[in-house]
JSON list of C-alpha atoms in Angstrom, two decimals:
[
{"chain": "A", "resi": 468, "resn": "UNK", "atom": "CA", "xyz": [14.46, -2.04, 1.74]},
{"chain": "A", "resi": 469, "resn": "UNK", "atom": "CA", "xyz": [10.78, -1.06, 1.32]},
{"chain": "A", "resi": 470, "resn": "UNK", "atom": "CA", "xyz": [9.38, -1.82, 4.86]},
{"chain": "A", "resi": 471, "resn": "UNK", "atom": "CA", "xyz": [5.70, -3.21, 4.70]},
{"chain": "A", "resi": 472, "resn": "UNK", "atom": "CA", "xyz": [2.58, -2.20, 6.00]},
{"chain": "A", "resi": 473, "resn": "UNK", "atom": "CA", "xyz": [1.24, -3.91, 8.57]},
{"chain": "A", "resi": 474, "resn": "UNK", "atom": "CA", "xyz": [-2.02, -3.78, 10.54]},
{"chain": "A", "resi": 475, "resn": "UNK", "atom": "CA", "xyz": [-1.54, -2.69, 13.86]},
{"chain": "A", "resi": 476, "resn": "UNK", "atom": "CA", "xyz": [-4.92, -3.41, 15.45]},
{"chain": "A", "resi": 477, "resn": "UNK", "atom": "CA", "xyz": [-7.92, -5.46, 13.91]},
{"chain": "A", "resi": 478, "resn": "UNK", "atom": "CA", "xyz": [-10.07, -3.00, 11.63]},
{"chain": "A", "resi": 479, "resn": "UNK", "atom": "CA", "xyz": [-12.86, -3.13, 8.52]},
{"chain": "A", "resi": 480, "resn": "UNK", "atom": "CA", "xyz": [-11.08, -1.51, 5.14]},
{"chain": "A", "resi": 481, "resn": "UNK", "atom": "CA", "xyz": [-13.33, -1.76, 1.76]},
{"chain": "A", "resi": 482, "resn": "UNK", "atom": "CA", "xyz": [-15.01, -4.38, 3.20]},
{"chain": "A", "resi": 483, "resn": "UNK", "atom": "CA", "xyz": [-11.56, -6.88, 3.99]},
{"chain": "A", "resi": 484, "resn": "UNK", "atom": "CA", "xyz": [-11.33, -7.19, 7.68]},
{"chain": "A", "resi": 485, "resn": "UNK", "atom": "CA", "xyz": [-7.71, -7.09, 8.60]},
{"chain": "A", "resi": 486, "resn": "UNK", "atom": "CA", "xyz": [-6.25, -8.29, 12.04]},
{"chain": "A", "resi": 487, "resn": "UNK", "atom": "CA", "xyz": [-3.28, -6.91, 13.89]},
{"chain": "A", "resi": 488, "resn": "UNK", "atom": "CA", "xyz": [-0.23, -8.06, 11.89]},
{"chain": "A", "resi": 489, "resn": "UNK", "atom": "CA", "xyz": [-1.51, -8.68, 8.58]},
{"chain": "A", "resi": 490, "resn": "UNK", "atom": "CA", "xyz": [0.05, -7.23, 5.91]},
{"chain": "A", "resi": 491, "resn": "UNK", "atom": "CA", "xyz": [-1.74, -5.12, 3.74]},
{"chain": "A", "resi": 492, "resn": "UNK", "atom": "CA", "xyz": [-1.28, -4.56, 0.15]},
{"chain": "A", "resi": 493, "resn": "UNK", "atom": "CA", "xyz": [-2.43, -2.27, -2.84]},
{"chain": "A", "resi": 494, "resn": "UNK", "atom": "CA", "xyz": [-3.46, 0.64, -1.24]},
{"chain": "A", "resi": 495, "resn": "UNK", "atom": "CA", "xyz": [-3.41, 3.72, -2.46]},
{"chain": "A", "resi": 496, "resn": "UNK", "atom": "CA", "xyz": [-1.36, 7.00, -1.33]},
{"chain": "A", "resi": 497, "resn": "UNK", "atom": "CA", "xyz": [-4.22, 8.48, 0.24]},
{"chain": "A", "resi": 498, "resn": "UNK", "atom": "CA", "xyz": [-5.66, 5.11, 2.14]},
{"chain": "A", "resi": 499, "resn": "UNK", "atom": "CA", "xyz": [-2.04, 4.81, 3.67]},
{"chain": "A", "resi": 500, "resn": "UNK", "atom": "CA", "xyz": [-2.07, 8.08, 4.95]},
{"chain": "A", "resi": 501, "resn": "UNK", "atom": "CA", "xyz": [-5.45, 7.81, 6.27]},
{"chain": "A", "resi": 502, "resn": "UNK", "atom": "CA", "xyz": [-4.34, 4.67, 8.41]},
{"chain": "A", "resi": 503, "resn": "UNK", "atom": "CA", "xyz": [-1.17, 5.74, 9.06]},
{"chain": "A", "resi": 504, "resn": "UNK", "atom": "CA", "xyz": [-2.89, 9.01, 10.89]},
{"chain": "A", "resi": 505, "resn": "UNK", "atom": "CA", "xyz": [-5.50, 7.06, 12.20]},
{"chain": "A", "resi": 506, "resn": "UNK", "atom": "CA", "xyz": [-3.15, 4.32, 13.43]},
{"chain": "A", "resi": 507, "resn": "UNK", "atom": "CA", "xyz": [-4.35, 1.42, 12.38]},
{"chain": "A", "resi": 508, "resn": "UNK", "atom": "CA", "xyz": [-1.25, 0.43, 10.73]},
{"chain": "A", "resi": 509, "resn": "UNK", "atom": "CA", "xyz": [2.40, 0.21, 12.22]},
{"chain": "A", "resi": 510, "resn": "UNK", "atom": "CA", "xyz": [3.45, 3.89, 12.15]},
{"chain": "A", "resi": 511, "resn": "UNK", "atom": "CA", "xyz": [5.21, 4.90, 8.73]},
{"chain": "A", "resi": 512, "resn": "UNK", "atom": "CA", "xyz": [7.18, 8.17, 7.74]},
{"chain": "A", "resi": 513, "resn": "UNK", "atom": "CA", "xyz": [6.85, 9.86, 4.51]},
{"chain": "A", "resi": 514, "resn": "UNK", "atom": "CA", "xyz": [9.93, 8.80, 2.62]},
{"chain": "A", "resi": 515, "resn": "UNK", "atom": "CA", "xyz": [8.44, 4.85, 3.86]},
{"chain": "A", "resi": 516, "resn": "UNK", "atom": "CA", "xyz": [4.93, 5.62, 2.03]},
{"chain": "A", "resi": 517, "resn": "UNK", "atom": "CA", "xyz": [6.45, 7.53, -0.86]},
{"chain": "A", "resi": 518, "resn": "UNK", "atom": "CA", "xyz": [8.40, 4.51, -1.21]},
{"chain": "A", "resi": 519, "resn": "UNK", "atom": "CA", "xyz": [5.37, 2.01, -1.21]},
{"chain": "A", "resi": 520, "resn": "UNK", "atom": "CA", "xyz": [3.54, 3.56, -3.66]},
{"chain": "A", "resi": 521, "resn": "UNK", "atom": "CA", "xyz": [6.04, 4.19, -6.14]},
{"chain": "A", "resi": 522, "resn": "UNK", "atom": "CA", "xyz": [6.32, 0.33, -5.72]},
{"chain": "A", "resi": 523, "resn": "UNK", "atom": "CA", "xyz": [2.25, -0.18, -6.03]},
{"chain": "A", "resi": 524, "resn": "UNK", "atom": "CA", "xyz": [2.37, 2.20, -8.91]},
{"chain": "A", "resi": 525, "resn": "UNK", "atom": "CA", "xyz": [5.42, 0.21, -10.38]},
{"chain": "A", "resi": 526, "resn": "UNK", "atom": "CA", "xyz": [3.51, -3.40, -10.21]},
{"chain": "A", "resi": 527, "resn": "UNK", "atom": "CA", "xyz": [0.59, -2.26, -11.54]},
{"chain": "A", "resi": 528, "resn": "UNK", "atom": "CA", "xyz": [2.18, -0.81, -14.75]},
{"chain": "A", "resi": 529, "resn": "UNK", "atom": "CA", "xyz": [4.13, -4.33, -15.17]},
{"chain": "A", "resi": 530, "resn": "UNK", "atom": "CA", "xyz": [0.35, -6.27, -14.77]},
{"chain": "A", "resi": 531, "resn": "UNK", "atom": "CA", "xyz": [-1.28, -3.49, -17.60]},
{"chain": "A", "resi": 532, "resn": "UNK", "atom": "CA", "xyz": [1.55, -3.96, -20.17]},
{"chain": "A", "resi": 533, "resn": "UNK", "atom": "CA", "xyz": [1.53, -7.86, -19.44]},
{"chain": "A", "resi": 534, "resn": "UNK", "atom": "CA", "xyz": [-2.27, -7.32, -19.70]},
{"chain": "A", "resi": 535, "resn": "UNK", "atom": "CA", "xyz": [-2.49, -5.17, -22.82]},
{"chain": "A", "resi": 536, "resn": "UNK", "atom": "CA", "xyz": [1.08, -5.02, -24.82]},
{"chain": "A", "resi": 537, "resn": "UNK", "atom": "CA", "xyz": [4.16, -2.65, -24.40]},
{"chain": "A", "resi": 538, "resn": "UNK", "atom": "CA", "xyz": [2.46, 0.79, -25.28]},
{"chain": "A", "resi": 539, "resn": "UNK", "atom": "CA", "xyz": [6.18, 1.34, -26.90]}
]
C-alpha cells in the first residue's frame, strides 16, 4: 500500500497553505524530498517516495491520454 503524504506541521507550498494533517497531493519527486528533509511532512523513506511518484507519474499519463487520445 502506497502510504500518503501528510503535512506534519502548518506551512506555505506554491502558494496552498497546508495544515498539520492534510494530505498533500501532486508533488513532484524533488518537492517531496525537499519536505521530507525539511520535515514538514510525516517522515518518508525512499522506496515510500519512489513509490508516490511512480503513482503521480502514472495518473497523470491516464488524464493526458483521456485528454488527448491513446498515442498508440
Amino acid at each position: 500500500m502506497i502510504k500518503k503524504i501528510i503535512a506534519a506541521k502548518d506551512f506555505n507550498a506554491n502558494g496552498v497553505i497546508y495544515l498539520a494533517g492534510d494530505e498533500l497531493k501532486g508533488l513532484s519527486f524533488e518537492q517531496i524530498v525537499k519536505l521530507n528533509e525539511k520535515g514538514f511532512i510525516e517522515p518518508l523513506d525512499l522506496r515510500d517516495i519512489i513509490l508516490i511518484t511512480r503513482e503521480n507519474d502514472k495518473e497523470k499519463n491516464i488524464k493526458e491520454e483521456k485528454k488527448y487520445g491513446s498515442t498508440l
